PDB file of C-alpha atoms in Angstrom:
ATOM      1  CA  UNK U  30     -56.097 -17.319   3.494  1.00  0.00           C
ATOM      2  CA  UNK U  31     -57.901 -16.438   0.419  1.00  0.00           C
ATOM      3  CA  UNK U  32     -60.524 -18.858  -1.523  1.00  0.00           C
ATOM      4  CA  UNK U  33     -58.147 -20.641  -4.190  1.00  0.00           C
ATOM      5  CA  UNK U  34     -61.519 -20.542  -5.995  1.00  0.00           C
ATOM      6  CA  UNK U  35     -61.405 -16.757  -6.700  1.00  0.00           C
ATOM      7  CA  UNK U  36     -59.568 -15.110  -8.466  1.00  0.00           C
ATOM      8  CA  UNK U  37     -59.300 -11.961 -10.808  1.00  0.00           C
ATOM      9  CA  UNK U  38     -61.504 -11.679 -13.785  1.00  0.00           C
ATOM     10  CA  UNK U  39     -59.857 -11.346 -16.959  1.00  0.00           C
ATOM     11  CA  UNK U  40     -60.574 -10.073 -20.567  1.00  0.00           C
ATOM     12  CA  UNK U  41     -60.796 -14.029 -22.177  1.00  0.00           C
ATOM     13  CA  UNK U  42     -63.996 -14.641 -19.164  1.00  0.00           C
ATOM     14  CA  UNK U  43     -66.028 -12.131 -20.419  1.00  0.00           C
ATOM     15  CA  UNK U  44     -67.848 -14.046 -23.192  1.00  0.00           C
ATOM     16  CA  UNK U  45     -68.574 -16.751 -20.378  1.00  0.00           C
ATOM     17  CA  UNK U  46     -70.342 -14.397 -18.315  1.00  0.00           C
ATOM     18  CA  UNK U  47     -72.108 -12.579 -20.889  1.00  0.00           C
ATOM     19  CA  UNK U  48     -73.272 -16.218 -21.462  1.00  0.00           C
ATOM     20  CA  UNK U  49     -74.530 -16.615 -17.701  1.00  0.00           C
ATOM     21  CA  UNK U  50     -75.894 -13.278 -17.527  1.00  0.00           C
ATOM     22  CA  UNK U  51     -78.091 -13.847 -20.284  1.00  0.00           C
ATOM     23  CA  UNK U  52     -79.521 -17.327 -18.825  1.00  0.00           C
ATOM     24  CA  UNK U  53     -79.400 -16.055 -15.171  1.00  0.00           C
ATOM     25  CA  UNK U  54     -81.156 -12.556 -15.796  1.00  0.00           C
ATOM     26  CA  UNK U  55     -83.320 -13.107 -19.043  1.00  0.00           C
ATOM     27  CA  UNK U  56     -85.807 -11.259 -17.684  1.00  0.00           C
ATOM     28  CA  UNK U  57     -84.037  -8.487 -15.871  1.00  0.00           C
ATOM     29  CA  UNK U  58     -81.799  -6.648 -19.149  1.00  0.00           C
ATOM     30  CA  UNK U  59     -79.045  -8.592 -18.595  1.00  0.00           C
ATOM     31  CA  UNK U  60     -75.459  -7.037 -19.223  1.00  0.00           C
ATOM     32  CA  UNK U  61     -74.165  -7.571 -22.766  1.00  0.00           C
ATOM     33  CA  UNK U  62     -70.467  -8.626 -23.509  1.00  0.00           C
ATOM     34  CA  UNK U  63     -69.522  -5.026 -24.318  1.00  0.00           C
ATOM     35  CA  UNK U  64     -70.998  -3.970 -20.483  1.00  0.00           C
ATOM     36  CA  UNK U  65     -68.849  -6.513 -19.167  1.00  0.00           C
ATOM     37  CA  UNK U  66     -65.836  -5.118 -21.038  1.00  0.00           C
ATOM     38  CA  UNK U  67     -66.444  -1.773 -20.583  1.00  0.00           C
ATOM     39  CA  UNK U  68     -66.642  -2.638 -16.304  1.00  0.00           C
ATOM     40  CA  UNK U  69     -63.520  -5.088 -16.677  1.00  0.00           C
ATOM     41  CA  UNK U  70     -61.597  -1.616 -17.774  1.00  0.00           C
ATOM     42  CA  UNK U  71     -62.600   0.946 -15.615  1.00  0.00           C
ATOM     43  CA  UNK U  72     -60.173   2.347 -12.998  1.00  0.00           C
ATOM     44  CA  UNK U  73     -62.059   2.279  -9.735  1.00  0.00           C
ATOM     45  CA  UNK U  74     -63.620  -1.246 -10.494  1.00  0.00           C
ATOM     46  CA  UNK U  75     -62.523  -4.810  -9.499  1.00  0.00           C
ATOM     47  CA  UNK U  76     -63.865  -8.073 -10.439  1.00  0.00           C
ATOM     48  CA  UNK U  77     -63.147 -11.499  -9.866  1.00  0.00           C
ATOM     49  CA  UNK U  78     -64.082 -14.907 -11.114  1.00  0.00           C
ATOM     50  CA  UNK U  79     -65.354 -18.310  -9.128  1.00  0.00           C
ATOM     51  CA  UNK U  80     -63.569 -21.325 -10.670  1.00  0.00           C
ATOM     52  CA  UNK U  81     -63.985 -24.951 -10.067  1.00  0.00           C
ATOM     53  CA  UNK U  82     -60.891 -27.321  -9.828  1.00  0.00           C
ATOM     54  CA  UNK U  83     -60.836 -27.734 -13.400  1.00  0.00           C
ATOM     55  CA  UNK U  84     -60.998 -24.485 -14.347  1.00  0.00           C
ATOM     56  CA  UNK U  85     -64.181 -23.458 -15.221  1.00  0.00           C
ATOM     57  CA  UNK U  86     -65.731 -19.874 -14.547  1.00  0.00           C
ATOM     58  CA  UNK U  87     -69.046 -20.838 -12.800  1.00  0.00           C
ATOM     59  CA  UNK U  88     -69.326 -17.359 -11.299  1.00  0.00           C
ATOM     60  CA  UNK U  89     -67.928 -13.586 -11.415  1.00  0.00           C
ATOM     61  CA  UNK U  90     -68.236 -10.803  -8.756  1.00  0.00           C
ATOM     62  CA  UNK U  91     -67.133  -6.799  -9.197  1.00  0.00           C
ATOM     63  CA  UNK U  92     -66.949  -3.849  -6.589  1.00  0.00           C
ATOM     64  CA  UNK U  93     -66.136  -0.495  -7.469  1.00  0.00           C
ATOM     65  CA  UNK U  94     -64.392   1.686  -5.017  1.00  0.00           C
ATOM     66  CA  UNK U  95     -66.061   5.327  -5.212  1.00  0.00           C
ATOM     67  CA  UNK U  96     -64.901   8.622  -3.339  1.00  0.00           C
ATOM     68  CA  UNK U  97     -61.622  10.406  -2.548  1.00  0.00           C
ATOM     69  CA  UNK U  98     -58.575   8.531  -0.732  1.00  0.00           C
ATOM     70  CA  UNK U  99     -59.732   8.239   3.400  1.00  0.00           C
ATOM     71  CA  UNK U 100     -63.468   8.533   2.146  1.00  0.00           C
ATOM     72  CA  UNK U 101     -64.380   5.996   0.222  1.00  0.00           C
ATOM     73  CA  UNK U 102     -67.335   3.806   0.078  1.00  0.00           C
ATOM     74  CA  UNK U 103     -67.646   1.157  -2.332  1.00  0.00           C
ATOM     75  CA  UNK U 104     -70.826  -0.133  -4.554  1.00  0.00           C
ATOM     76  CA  UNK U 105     -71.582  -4.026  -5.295  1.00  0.00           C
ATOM     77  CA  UNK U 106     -72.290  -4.305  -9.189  1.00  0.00           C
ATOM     78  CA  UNK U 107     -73.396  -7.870  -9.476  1.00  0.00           C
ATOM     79  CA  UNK U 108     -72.511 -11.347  -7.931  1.00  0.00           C
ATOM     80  CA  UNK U 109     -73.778 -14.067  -9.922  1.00  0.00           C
ATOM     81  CA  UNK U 110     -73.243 -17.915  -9.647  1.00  0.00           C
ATOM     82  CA  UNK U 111     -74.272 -20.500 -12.053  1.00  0.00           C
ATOM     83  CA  UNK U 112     -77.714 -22.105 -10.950  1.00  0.00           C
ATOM     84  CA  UNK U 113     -75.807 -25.792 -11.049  1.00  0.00           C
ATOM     85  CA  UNK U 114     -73.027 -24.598  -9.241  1.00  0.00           C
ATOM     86  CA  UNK U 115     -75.579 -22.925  -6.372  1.00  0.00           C
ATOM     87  CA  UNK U 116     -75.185 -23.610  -2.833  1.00  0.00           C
ATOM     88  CA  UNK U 117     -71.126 -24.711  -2.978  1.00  0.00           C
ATOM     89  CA  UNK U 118     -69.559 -21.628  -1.202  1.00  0.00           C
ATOM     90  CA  UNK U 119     -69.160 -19.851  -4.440  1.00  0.00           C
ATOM     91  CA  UNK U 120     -70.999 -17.005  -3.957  1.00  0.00           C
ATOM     92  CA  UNK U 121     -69.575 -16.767  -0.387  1.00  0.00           C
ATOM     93  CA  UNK U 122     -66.293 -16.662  -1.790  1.00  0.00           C
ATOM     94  CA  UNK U 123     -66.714 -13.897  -4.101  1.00  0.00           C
ATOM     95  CA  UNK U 124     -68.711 -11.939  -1.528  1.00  0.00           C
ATOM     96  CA  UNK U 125     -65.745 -12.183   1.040  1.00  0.00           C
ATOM     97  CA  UNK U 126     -63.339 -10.900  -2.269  1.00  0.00           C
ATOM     98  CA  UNK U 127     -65.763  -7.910  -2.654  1.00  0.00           C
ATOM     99  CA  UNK U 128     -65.586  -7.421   1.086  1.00  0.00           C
ATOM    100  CA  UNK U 129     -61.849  -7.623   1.034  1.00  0.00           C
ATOM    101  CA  UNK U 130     -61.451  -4.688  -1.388  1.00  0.00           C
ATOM    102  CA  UNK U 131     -64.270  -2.617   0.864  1.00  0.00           C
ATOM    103  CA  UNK U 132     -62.055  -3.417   4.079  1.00  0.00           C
ATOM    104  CA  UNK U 133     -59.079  -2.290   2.686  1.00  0.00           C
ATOM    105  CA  UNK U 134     -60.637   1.345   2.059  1.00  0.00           C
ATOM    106  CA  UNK U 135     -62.803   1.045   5.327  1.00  0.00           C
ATOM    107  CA  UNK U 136     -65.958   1.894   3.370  1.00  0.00           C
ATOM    108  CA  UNK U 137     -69.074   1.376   3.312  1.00  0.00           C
ATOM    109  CA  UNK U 138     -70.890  -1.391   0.811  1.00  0.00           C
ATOM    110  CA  UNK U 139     -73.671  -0.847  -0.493  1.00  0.00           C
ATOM    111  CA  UNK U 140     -75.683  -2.939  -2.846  1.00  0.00           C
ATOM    112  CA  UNK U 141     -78.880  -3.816  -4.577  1.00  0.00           C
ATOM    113  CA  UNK U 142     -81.071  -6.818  -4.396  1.00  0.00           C
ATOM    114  CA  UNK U 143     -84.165  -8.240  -5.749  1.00  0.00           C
ATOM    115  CA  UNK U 144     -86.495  -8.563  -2.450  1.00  0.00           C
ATOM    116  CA  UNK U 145     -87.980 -11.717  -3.895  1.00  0.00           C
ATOM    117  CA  UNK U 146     -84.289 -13.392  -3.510  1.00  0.00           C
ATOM    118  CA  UNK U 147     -84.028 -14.970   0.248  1.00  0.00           C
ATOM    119  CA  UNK U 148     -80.650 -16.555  -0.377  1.00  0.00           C
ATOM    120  CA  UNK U 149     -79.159 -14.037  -1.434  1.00  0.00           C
ATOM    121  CA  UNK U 150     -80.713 -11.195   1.156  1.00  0.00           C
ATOM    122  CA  UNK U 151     -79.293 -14.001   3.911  1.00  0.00           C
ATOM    123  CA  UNK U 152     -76.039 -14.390   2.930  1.00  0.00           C
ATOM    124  CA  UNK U 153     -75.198 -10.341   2.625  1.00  0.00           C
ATOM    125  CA  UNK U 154     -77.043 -10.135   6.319  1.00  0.00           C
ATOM    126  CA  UNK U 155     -74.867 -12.989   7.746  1.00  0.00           C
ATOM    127  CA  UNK U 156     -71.887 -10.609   6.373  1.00  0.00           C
ATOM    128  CA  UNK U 157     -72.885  -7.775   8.241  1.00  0.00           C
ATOM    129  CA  UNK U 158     -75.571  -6.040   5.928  1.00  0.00           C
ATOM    130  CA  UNK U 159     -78.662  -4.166   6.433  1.00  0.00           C
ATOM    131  CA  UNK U 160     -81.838  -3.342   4.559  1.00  0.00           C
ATOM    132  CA  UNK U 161     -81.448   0.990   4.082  1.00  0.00           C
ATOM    133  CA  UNK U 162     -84.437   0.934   1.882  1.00  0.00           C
ATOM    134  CA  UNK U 163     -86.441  -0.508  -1.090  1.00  0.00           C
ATOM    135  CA  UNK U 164     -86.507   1.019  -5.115  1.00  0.00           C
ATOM    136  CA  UNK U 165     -89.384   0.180  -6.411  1.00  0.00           C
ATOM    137  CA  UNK U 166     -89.595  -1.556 -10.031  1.00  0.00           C
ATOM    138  CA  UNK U 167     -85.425  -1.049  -9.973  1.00  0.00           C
ATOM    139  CA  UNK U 168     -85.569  -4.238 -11.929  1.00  0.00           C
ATOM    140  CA  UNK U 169     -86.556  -3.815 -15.786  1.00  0.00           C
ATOM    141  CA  UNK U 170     -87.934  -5.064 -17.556  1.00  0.00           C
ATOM    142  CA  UNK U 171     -89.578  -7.240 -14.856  1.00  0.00           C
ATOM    143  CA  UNK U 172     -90.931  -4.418 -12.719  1.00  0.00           C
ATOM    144  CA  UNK U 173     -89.139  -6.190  -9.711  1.00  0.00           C
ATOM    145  CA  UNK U 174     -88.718  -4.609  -6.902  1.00  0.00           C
ATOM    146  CA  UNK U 175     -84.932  -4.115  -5.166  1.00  0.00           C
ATOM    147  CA  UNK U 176     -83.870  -3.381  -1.526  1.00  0.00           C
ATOM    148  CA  UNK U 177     -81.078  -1.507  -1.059  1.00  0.00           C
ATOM    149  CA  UNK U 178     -78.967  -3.242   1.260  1.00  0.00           C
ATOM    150  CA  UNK U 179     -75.556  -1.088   3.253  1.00  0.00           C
ATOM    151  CA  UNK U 180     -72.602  -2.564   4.809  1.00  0.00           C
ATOM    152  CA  UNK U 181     -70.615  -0.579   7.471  1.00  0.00           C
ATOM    153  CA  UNK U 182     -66.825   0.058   7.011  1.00  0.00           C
ATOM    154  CA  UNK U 183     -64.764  -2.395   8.730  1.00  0.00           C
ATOM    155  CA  UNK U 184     -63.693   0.390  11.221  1.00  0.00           C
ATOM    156  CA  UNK U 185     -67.126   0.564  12.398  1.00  0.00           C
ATOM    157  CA  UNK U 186     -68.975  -2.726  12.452  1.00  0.00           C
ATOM    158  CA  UNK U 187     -68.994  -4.148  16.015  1.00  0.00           C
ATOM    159  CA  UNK U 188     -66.648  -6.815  17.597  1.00  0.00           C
ATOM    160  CA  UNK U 189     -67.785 -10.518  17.900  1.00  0.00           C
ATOM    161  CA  UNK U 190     -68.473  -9.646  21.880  1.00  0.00           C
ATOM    162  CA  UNK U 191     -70.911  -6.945  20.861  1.00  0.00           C
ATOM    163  CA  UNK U 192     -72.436  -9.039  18.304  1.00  0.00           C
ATOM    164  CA  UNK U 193     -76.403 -10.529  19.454  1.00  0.00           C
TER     165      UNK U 193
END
């Protein structure tokens, strides 16, 4: 059964994560509103929000599904979680929606990641993902440096017996 936390991102979020963009990536260009909007309306993209009981968007995730109909591999844009709301699930929960699109196309994921951020590099490698590679200073303005992190499509990641 899906999270009841997440759910899908709509037009009246967008000034709330423009908002935690700008606190959570100061440093890193963080997207403006009109980024978020222009993501929210393309085609091939899906993005959902992280709610608490009450309501509140504490998080947002989006995918977008690239690549002809039987070929398709799909590319993490961001997954970002408010720093008080850390360590509750909710970035789990928006991973497994952005997972959920990718298994439903059985493609591949593939993401970015700052290689400075152990939480996060854990959580994608307890879902099944792998470093392919590092871009160096992919981060700006910060100079940070990103691995590049790929998921296999559902079809071909291996059963819980063949798991270590």
């Amino acid at each position: 059964m899906p999270d009841s936390r997440i759910s899908a991102l709509t037009p009246s979020d967008l000034p709330r994560c423009a908002e935690l963009e700008a606190q959570m990536f100061a440093g890193d260009s963080p997207w403006p509103l009109a980024g978020f909007v222009a993501e929210l309306r393309a085609d091939h993209n899906q993005y959902f929000a992280a709610r608490t009981g009450a309501g509140t968007l504490v998080g947002y995730a989006g995918v977008s599904v690239l690549g002809p109909a039987g070929d398709r591999e799909c590319e993490v844009h961001t997954i970002a979680v408010d720093p008080e709301y850390q360590g509750h699930g909710y970035g789990r929960a928006l991973l497994a929606a952005l997972l959920g699109v990718a298994d439903q196309e059985d493609a591949a994921v593939f993401l970015e990641v700052r290689t400075d951020n152990g939480p996060a590099i854990a959580l994608y490698e307890r879902n099944g993902f792998a470093v392919a590679g590092t871009r160096r200073n992919y981060y700006q303005p910060s100079g940070a440096d990103a691995y590049t992190m790929v998921r296999p499509p559902a079809g071909e990641q291996p059963s819980k017996e063949e798991q270590p």
